[in-house]
Structure formats: structure tokens, C-alpha cells
Coordinates of C-alpha atoms and ligand atoms in Angstrom, one line a residue:
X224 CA 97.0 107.8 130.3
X225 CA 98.7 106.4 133.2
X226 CA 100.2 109.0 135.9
X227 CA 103.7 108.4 134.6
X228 CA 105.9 111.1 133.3
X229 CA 105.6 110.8 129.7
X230 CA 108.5 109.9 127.7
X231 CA 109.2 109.9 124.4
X232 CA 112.0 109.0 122.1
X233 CA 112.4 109.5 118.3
X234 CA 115.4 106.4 117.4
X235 CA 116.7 107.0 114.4
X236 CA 119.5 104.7 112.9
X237 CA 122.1 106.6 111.1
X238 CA 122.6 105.1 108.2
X239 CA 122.2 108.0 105.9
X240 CA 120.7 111.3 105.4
X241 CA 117.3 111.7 107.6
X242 CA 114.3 111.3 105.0
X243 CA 111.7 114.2 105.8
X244 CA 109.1 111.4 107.0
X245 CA 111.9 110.7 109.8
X246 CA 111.5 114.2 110.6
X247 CA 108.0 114.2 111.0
X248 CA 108.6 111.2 113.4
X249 CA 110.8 113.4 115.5
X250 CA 108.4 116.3 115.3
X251 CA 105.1 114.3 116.4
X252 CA 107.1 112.8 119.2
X253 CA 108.6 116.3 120.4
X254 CA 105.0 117.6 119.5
X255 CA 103.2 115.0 122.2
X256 CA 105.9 115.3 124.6
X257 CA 105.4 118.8 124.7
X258 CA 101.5 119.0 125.0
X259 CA 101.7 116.8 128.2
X260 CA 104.7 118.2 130.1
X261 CA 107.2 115.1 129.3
X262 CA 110.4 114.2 127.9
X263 CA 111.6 114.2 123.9
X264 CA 115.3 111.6 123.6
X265 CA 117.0 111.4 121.1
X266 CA 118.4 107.7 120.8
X267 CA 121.0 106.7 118.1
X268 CA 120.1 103.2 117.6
X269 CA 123.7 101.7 115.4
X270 CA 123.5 98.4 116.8
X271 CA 123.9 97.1 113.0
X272 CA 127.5 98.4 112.1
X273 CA 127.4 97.3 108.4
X274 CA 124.8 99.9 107.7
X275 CA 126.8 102.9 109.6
X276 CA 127.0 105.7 107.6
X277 CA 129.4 107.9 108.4
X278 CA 127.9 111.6 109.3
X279 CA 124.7 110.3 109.4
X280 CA 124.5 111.0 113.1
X281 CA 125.7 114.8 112.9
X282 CA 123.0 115.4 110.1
X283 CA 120.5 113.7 112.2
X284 CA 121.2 116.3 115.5
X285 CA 121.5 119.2 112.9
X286 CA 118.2 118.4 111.2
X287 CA 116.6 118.3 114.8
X288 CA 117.9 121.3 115.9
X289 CA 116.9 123.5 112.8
X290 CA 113.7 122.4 113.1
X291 CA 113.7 123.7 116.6
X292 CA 113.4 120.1 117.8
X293 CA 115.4 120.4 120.3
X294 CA 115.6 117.0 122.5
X295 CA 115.4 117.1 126.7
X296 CA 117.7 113.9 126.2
X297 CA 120.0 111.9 124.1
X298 CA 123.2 111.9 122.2
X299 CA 124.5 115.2 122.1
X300 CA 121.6 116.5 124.9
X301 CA 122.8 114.8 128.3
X302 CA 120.6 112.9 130.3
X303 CA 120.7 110.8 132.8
X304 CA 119.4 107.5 131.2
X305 CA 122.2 107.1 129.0
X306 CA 123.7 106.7 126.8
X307 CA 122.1 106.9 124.0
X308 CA 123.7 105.5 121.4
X309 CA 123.3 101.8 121.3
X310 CA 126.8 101.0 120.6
X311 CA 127.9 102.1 123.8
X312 CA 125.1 99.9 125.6
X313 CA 126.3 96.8 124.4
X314 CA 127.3 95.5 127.5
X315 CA 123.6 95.7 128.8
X316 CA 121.8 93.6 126.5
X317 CA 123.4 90.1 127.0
X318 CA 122.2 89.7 130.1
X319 CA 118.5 90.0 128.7
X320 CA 119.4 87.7 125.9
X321 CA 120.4 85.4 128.4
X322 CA 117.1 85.7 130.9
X323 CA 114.8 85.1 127.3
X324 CA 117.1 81.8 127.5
X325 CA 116.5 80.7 130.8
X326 CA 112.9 81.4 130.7
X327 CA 113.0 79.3 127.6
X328 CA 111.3 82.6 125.2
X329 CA 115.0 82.4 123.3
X330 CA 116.9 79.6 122.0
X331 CA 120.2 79.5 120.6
X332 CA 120.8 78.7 117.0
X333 CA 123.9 77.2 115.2
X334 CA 123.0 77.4 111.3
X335 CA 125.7 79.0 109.7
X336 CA 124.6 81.3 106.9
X337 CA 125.4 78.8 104.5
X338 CA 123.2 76.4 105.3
X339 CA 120.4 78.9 105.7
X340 CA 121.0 80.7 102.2
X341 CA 121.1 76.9 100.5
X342 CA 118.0 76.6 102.7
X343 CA 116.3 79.7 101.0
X344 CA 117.2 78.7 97.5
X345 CA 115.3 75.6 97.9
X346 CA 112.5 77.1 99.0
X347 CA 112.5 79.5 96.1
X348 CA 112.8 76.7 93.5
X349 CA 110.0 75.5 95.2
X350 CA 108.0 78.9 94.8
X351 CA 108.1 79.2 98.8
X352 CA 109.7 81.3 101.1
X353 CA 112.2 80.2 103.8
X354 CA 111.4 81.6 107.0
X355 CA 113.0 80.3 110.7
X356 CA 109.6 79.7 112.6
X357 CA 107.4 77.8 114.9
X358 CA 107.1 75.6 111.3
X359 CA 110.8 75.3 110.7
X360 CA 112.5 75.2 113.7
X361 CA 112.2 72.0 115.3
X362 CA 114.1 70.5 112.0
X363 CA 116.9 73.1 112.1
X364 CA 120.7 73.5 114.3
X365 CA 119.3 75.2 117.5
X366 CA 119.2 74.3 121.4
X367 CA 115.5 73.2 120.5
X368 CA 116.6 69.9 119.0
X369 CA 120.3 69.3 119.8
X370 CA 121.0 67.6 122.9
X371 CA 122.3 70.0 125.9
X372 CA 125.8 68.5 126.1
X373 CA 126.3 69.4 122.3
X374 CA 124.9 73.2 122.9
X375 CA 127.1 73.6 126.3
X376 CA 129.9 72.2 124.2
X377 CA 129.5 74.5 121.1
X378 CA 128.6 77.8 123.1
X379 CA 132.2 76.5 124.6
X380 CA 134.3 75.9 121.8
X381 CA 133.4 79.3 120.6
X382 CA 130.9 78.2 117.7
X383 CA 128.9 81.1 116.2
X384 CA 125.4 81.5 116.9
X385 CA 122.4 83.5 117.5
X386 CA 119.9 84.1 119.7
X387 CA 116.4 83.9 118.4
X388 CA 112.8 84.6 119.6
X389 CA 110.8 81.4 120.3
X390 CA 107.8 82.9 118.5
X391 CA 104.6 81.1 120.4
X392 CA 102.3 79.1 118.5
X393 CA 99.3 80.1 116.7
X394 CA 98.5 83.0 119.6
X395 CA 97.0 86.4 119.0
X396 CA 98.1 89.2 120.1
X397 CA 95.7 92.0 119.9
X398 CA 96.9 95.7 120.7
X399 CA 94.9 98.9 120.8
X400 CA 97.1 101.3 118.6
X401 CA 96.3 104.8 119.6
X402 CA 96.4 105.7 115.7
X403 CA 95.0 102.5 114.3
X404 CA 92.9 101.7 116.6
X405 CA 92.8 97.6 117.6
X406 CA 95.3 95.5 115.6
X407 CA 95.7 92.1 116.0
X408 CA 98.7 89.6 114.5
X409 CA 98.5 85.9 114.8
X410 CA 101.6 84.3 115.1
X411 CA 101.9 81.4 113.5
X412 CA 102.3 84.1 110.5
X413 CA 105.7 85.4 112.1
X414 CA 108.9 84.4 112.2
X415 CA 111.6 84.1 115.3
X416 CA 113.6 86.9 114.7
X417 CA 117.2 87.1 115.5
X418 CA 117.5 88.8 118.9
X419 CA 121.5 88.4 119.6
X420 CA 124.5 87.5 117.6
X421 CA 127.8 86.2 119.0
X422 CA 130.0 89.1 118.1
X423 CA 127.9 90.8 121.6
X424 CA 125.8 92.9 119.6
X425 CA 122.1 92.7 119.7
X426 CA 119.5 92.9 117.2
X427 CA 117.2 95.9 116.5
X428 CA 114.1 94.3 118.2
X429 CA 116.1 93.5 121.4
X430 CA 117.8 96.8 122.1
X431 CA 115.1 98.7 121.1
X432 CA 112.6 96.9 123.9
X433 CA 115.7 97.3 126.3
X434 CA 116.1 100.7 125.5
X435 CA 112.3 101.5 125.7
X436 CA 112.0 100.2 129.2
X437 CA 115.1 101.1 130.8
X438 CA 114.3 104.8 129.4
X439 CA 111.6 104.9 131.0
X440 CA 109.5 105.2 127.2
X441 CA 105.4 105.9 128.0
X442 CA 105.0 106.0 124.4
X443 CA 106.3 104.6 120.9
X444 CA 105.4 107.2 118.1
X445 CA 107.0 105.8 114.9
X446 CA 106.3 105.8 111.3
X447 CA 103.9 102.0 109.7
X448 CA 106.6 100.5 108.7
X449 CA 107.6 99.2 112.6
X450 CA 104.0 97.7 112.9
X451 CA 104.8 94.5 111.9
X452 CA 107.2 94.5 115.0
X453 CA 105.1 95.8 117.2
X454 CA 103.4 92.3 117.7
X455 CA 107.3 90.5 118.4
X456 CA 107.6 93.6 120.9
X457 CA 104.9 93.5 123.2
X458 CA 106.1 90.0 123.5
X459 CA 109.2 90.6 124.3
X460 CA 108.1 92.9 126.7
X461 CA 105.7 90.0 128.3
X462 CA 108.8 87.7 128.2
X463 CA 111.4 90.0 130.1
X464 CA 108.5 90.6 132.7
X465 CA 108.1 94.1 131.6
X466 CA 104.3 94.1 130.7
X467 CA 102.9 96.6 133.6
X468 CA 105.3 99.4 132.1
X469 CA 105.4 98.3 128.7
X470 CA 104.4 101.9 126.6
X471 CA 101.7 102.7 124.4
X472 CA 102.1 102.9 120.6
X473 CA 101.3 104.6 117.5
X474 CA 102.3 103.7 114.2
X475 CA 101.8 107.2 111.9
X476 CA 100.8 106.3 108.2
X477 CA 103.4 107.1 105.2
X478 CA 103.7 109.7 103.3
X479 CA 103.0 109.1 99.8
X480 CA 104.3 110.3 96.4
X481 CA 102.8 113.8 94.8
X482 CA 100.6 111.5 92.9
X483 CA 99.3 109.7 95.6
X484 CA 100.3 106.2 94.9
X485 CA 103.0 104.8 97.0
X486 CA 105.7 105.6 99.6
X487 CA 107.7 109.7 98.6
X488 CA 111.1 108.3 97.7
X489 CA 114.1 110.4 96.8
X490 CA 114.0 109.2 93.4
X491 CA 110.4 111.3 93.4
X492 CA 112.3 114.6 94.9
X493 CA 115.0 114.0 92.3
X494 CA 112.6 113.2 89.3
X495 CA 110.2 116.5 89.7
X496 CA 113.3 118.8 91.6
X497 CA 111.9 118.8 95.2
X498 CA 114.0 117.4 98.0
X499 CA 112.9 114.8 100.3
X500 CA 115.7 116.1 103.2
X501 CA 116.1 118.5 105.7
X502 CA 119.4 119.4 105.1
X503 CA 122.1 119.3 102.2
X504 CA 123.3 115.9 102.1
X505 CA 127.0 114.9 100.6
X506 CA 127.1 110.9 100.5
X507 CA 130.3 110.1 101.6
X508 CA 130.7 107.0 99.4
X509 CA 129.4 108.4 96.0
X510 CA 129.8 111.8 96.8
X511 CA 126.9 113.2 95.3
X512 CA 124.5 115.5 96.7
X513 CA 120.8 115.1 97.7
X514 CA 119.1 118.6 98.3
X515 CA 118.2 119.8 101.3
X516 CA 114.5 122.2 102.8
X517 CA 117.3 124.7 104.0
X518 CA 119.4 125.0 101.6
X519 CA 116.9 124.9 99.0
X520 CA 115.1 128.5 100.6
X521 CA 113.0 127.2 103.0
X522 CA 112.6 128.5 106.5
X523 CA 112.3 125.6 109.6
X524 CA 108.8 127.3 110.2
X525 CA 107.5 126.3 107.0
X526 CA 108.9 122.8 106.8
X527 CA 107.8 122.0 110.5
X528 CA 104.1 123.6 109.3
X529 CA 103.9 121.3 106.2
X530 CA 105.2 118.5 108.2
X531 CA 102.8 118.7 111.0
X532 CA 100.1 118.5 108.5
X533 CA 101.5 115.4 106.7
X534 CA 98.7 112.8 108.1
X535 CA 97.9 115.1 110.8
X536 CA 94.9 118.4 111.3
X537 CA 93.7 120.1 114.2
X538 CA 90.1 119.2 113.4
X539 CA 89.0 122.2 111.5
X540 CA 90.8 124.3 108.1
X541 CA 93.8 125.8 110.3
X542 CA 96.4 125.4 108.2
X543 CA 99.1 128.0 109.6
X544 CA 100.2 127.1 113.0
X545 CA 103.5 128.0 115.2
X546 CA 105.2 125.6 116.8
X547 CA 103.1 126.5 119.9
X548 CA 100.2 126.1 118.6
X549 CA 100.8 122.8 117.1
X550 CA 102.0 122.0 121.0
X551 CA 98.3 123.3 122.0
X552 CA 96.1 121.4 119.2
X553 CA 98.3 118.3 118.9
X554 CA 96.5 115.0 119.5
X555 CA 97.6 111.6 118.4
X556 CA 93.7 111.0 118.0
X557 CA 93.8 113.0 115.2
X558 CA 96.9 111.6 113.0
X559 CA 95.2 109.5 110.1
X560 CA 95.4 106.0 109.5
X561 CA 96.1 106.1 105.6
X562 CA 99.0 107.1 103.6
X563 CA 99.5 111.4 103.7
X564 CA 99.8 112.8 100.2
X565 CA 102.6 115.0 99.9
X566 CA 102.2 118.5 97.5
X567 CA 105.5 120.1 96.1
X568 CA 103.8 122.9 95.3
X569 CA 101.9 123.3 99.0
X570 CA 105.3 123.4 100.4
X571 CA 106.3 126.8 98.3
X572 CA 102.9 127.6 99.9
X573 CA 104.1 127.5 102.8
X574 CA 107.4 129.1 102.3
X575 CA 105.5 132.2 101.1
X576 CA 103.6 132.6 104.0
X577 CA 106.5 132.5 106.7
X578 CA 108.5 134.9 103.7
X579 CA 105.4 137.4 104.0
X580 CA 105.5 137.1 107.4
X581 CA 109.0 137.9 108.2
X582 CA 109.9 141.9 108.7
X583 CA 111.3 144.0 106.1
X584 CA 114.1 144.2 107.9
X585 CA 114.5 140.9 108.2
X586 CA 114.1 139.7 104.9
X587 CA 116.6 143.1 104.1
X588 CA 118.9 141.5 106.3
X589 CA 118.7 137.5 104.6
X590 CA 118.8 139.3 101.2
X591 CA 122.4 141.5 102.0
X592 CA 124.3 138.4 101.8
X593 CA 122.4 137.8 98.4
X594 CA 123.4 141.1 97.2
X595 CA 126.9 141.0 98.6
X596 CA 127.7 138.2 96.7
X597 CA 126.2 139.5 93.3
X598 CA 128.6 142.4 93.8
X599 CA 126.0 145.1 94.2
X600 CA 126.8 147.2 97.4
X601 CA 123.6 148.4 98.8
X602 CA 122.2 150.8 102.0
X603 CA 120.2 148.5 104.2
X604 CA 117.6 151.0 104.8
X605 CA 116.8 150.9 100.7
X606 CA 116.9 147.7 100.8
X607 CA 114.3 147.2 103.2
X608 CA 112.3 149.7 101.0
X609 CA 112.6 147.1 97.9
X610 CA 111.9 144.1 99.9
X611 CA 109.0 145.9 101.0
X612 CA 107.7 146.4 97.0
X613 CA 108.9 143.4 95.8
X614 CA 108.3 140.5 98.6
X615 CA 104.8 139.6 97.4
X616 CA 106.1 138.1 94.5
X617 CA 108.4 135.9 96.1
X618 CA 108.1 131.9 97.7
X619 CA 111.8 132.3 98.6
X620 CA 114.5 135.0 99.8
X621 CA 116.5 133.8 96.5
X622 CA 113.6 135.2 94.6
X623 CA 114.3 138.3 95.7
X624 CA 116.9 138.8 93.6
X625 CA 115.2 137.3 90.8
X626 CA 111.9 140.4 91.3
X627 CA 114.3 143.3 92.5
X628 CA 117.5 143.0 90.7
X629 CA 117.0 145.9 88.6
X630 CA 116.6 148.3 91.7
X631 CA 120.9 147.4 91.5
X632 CA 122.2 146.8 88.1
X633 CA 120.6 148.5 84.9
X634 CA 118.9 145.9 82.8
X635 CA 120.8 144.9 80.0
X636 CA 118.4 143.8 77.4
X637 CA 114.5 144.6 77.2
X638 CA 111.6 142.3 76.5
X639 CA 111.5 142.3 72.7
X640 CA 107.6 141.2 72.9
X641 CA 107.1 144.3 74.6
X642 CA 109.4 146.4 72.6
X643 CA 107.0 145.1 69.2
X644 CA 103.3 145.7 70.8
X645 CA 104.7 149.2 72.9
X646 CA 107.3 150.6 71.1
X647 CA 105.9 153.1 68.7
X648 CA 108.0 155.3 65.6
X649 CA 106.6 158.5 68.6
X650 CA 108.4 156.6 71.5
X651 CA 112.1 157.8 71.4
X652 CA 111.0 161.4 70.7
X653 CA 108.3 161.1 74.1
X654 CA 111.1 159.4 76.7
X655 CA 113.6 162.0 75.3
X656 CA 110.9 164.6 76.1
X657 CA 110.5 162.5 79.3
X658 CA 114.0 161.9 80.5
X659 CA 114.5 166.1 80.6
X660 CA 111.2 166.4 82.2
X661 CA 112.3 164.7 84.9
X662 CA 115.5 166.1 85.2
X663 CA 114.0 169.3 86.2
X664 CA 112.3 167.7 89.8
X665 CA 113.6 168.7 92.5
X666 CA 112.1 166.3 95.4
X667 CA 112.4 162.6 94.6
X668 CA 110.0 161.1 96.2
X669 CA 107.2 158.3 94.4
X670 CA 104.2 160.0 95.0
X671 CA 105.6 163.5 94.3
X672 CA 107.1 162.1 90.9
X673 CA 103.6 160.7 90.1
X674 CA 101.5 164.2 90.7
X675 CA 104.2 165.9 88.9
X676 CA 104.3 163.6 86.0
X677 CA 101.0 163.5 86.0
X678 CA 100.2 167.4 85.4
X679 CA 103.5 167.5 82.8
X680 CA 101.2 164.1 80.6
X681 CA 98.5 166.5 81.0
X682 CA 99.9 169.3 79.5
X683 CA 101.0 167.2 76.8
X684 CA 97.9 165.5 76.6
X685 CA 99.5 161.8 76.4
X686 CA 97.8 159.0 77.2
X687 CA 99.9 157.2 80.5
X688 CA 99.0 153.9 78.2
X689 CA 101.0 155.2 75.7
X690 CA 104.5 155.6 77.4
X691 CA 104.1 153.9 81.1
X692 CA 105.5 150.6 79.5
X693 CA 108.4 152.6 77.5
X694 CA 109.4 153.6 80.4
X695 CA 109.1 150.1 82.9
X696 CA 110.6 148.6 80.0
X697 CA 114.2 151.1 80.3
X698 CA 114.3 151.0 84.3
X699 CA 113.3 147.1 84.7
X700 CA 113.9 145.7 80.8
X701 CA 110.3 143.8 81.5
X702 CA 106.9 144.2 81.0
X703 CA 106.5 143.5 84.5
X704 CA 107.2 144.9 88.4
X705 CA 106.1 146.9 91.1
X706 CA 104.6 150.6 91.2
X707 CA 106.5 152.5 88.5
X708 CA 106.9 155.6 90.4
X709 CA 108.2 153.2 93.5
X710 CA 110.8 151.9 91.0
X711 CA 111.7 155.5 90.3
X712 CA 112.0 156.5 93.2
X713 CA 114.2 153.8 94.2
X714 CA 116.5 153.8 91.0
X715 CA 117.5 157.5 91.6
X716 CA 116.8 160.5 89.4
X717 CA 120.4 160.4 87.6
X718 CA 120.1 156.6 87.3
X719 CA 116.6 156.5 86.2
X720 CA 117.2 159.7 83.3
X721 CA 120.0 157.4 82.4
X722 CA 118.5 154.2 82.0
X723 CA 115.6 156.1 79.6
X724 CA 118.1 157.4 77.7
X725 CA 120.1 154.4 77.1
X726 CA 116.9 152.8 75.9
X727 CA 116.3 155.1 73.8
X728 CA 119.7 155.0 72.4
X729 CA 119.7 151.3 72.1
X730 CA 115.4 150.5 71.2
X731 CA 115.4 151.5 67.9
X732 CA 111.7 150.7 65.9
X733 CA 111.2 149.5 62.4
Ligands
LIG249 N1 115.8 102.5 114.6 C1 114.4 102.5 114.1 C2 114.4 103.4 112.9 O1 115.4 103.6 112.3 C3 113.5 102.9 115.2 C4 112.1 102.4 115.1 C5 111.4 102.6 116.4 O2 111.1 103.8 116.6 O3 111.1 101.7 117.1 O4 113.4 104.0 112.5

């Protein structure tokens, strides 16, 4: 690494919702640029206005920022390279246009789309494809092969045009990708990309090598599907003179489908209920909603943990890691070259973990809101006493609800396949006997309930087998739960006598 500050960028284009792959983007940029003391930008690059989406932008800095991706520089951040959105640096890419031009690495061309479509219709009736090249261009409308007065006298009359790359012939260009290792493109295989059009606005390719160098960018982390430009990039940066500071890059690999076989598409989050965003999206066109990691349950830890192991691992079977200590192991060296399969189910993984990990009075305090909005009024300290019981059961703080509800509201029907294997003709007569038994304690408590109860089965001489589902099935109204005597405790004597006797009342056996 050279002894420039590192600088890197994540340059999204907002023309929708940020897929999660873009977020790993961001977070293996902010990831490198934090392990060697540099800068993270956030650059808005909107240089193609018939793709805006609006909101796009908004969801893209509120995607970064739950994530705890929070940029040093960029739209929204300050800085003082900017700005940062591309649309408001359209004044500074002409004059690079027009330097490819004189140096003769651009050309103007005059084909109007007309012509070109009729040109690729003939080529596909032909089974070929139309591409403006190093093979086409000499026969085509451009500066190349009209005669100077005609160009000076079009580019005066107001004609419109574009500015194209003059691709060079049949050249390699060999680059040593710090993921891939060394990649080489020949380019008689590419095409001269558009670099300028007359309305002032430039293309991708030019703004973003503009960008990259006046930004001061050490390093280009982005996701395969730019390698194909990288090749037209490092030429551009030859052409504008930039070579010496041109930056380093990496291409990460995809992320692939659950099964394995081609790129994780929202259709895939849609079709097997996972979603593919960081946040809640609203399309403001269609006006239907894509899910989002938040609002879906899942903390930012979690998501940035499953993330950071998408095509990514720290070289041995560490599979938890805080954002610091992704900071400390990160190394581009060790981001794969091939696709990253992603797991639904690894990601609820995940979620557990950070849920298990969070306080009781944390999780208390995410589940109030829950419990306020079902109605059921509840004393935070008890509540932290539930979470406490319950919280190994659970992937997300919604699930909460799901495992503990019955510590609020009496269950209202019971598990019948539990009331026909445990509920004897003797069962009604033994809670009854039960219910008064435990009217008669005095001191609440789980573990004093249990000895008590205990000597009182004794002296009976019942089996706990025998009644111990009875009575998790009148408390909870399923088979299932945390430590009975927990669960009475928690319920309250009156409310726990109650919910026996209704039972009894309402469990009646053939
Ligand atoms: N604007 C491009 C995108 O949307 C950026 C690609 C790059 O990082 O060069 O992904």
C-alpha cells in the first residue's frame, strides 16, 4: 500500500431501495477504511436522471446509519471534497470530456438513436449483436470519419451528440485485483462506451473516474458486477493522465440465492418470506411494500454480522464478531472470489444470538411497547422477570409475545391433544383439591411454591406426572413453557387459583 491516506467511497445510485448486497458494499468499504485509519464517503452517483427514484437517497443514508455505517464524508456527512452527489458536479466533467477529445481517447458521435436501434435490429436478424466499437466505428456518424468542418458545423448548429471512448485496438490490459487476483481484458472484446451526452450530463464511467480521482479514492471496493468496467477505467484513468494515483480495486463476488444457484433477487426474499432490504421499503410508483432486516425483528448487530460473513471469514470458525472486531480481522485478502451463498435460516441465527445477548432489561424495555400495544399494562421489573424465563425460546423480540403472553392474558382455549392423552375422569377432582391447596400459601415465591407443593403431592401420594400438565395446561393453555413454578409465581396466587379453576370448569372429560 502506498503512503496515501486511504480513501474509500461506497457510490450507490438511488434508483430504488438499497439491496442488502449494496449494504455489504458499504460495510466492506467502511470495514477497510477503518482497519487502516482512512476515510469512508458516501457518494450519490444520479448522473442518469431517468432512473431517479424518488426517496431512494433518504433510504440509502438511513440504511447506512442503522447499520452503524456511519460515513466521514458524503451527502448528508460534510466534507470537504464535495459535493457528493453527482448532479451537482455537472459542471466539472465537461472539461474532461473535452481533454479525452483533444488527446484524441474521445470522439464525438452524431447517430441519432434511430439509426442506431435500426442498426441493432439488423444485426439481430442477422443473429449478431450491434455493438459501437473499434469494428464498427470507422463506418458510423462520428468526428472519426466526417470531415472537421462538418463536426465544427454540427457541434455549432446545436446537433445532438455524444462523447464516446475511442476503445484501443486489440490491447490487454492486465490488472492485479486485490480479490481476484490478476485479470486481464482484451479490447478488441469491448465496446466505446458513451462517456458524455449533450444535455451536459456525463455517463456513469466518466463521473465515476472523475469522482474517484478528484476524491482523492486509494481504493475501489465494489460488488462483480463493475468488473467488466474496470478494464474501460483504468483507461480512462491512463487517458486523463491520472495513472500514478489511479486506486486499487476489488471486485467482491455475489451473493447467491438460498439454493446456491444464481444472484439473491427479491423475487427469492418474496418467494420463501425473507427480505432482501435493510429497511421497509414503500415504492413510490406501485406502492407496494418490500420488507425490510429492521422492521422485520432484526437488530443492526446481527445483519452487519451475517453480512460481514457473506463471501468474507477471518481465517478460522469465528462466527460472532462486533463491529470492532470485524475492524481488527478485516482483510480484503480474505473476501472470496466465488459467489456467497446466502442462509435464511443463519440469519434468525444470528438474530438469536444478539437477542440472547441483550440484558433483561433491555429486551424488557423493546418488549413494553409490544405489550402496550396488545393492551396489557405491565410492571417493568416483571417483565424483565419473564423475558428472563422466556428469551431462550425466541429469534426475535416479537416472539416474545408469542412464548410469554400467557404471563398477561388467561389463555382462552387449551391444547385439545393434551387435554385427550392428560386429562383423566380423576383430573377435576385433583386441581380442585389443588387450587385450595394453594390458596392456603402464604409466601409466593417459585421455589417456595415448589417445596411446599411438593410435601402437599407427598402427602397425597400423586405422581407430579399425573397433574403437572393439568395444571401448565390451565395457566398457559399448552403443553409447553418455562418452569411451572416460575409461571406461578409470575401469574399471581389469585390469578393462578383462578385460571385452575376455570379449567376445570370449562375441561370437562368423556
Ligand atoms: N453507481 C454504481 C452503483 O450503483 C457504483 C459502482 C462503483 O462503485 O464504481 O453500484
Amino acid at each position: 500500500m502506498s503512503d496515501r491516506k486511504v480513501r474509500v467511497r461506497f457510490a450507490p445510485s438511488p434508483t430504488g431501495p438499497l439491496h442488502m448486497g449494496g449494504v455489504r458494499t458499504a460495510l466492506f468499504n467502511y470495514l477497510f477504511a477503518r482497519k487502516h485509519g482512512g476515510d469512508f464517503l458516501l457518494r450519490i452517483e444520479d448522473t442518469d436522471q431517468n432512473r431517479y427514484v424518488p426517496g431512494a437517497e433518504d433510504y440509502i443514508i438511513e440504511s447506512l446509519k442503522w447499520c452503524g455505517l456511519v460515513p466521514d464524508e458524503g451527502v448528508g456527512f460534510g466534507g470537504d471534497l464535495g459535493p457528493y452527489r453527482q448532479s451537482e458536479r455537472k459542471a466539472i466533467y465537461k472539461q474532461y470530456a473535452d481533454q479525452l477529445i483533444a488527446s484524441g481517447d474521445a470522439y464525438y458521435a452524431f447517430d441519432t438513436p434511430e439509426e442506431l436501434d435500426q442498426l441493432r435490429k439488423t444485426a439481430e436478424e442477422n443473429q449478431r449483436v450491434f455493438s459501437y466499437d473499434q469494428h464498427t466505428r470507422n463506418g458510423l456518424k462520428n468526428s472519426l470519419t466526417l470531415s472537421p468542418e462538418e463536426v465544427k458545423q454540427r457541434l455549432e448548429s446545436g446537433d445532438p451528440y455524444v462523447i464516446r471512448f475511442r476503445m484501443p485496438e486489440n490491447t490487454n490490459v492486465t490488472e492485479e485485483d486485490l480479490i481476484r487476483g490478476s485479470v486481464t481484458f482484451n479490447t478488441a472484446q469491448l465496446d466505446d462506451k458513451v462517456l458524455f451526452k449533450s444535455d451536459g450530463m456525463p455517463t456513469y464511467h466518466l463521473a465515476n473516474v472523475v469522482d474517484d480521482h478528484l476524491m482523492l479514492i486509494t481504493h475501489v471496493i465494489r460488488g462483480e458486477e463493475w468488473l467488466s468496467s474496470m478494464p474501460l477505467h483504468i483507461l480512462l484513468y491512463r487517458a486523463l493522465g491520472w495513472e500514478d494515483t489511479r486506486p486499487r480495486f476489488a471486485h467482491l463476488p455475489l451473493i447467491l440465492k438460498p439454493t446456491g444457484k444464481g444472484k439473491l433477487s427479491k423475487r427469492d426474499g418474496d418467494k420463501m418470506g425473507f427480505p432482501v432490504f435493510p429497511l421497509l421499503w414503500k415504492d413510490p410508483e406501485s406502492g407496494e411494500y418490500s420488507r425490510g432486516y429492521r422492521e422485520d425483528g432484526y437488530f443492526p448487530e446481527a445483519f452487519v454480522n451475517l453480512l460481514a460473513l457473506l463471501g468474507w471469514n477471518a481465517g478460522n470458525d469465528q462466527e460472532f464478531f462486533t463491529m470492532q472486531e470485524l475492524i481488527d480481522s478485516f482483510d480484503l485478502s480474505r473476501v472470496v472470489k466465488s459467489g456467497a451463498r446466502f442462509d435464511p435460516e443463519k440469519a434468525k441465527w444470528f438474530n438469536r444470538h444478539y437477542l440472547q445477548q441483550k440484558s433483561d432489561a433491555e429486551l424488557a424495555s423493546l418488549f413494553m411497547p409490544i405489550l402496550n400495544e396488545k393492551g396489557v399494562g405491565a410492571d417493568v421489573t416483571k417483565v424483565e422477570a419473564i423475558v428472563a424465563l422466556i428469551k431462550d425460546r425466541c429469534e426475535f423480540v416479537s416472539e416474545l409475545w408469542d412464548q410469554g403472553n400467557f404471563f398477561f392474558v388467561a389463555p382462552k382455549s387449551y391444547d385439545e391433544k393434551t387435554i385427550q392423552k392428560k386429562w383423566k375422569p380423576d383430573t377435576n377432582e385433583k386441581l380442585q383439591e389443588i387450587a385450595a391447596f394453594l390458596g392456603t400459601l402464604t409466601d409466593w415465591k417459585a421455589e417456595v411454591i415448589k417445596e411446599k407443593f411438593s410435601a402437599f403431592m407427598e402427602a397425597k401420594e400423586w405422581s407430579f406426572g399425573v397433574v403437572m400438565v393439568p395444571i401448565r395446561l390451565a395457566l398457559v393453555g399448552a403443553s409447553s413453557g418455562p418452569d411451572l413454578f416460575a409461571i406461578l409465581e409470575l401469574v399471581g396466587q389469585a390469578e393462578s387459583i383462578n385460571r385452575i379453576k376455570t379449567a376445570v370448569a370449562k375441561i370437562k372429560t368423556a
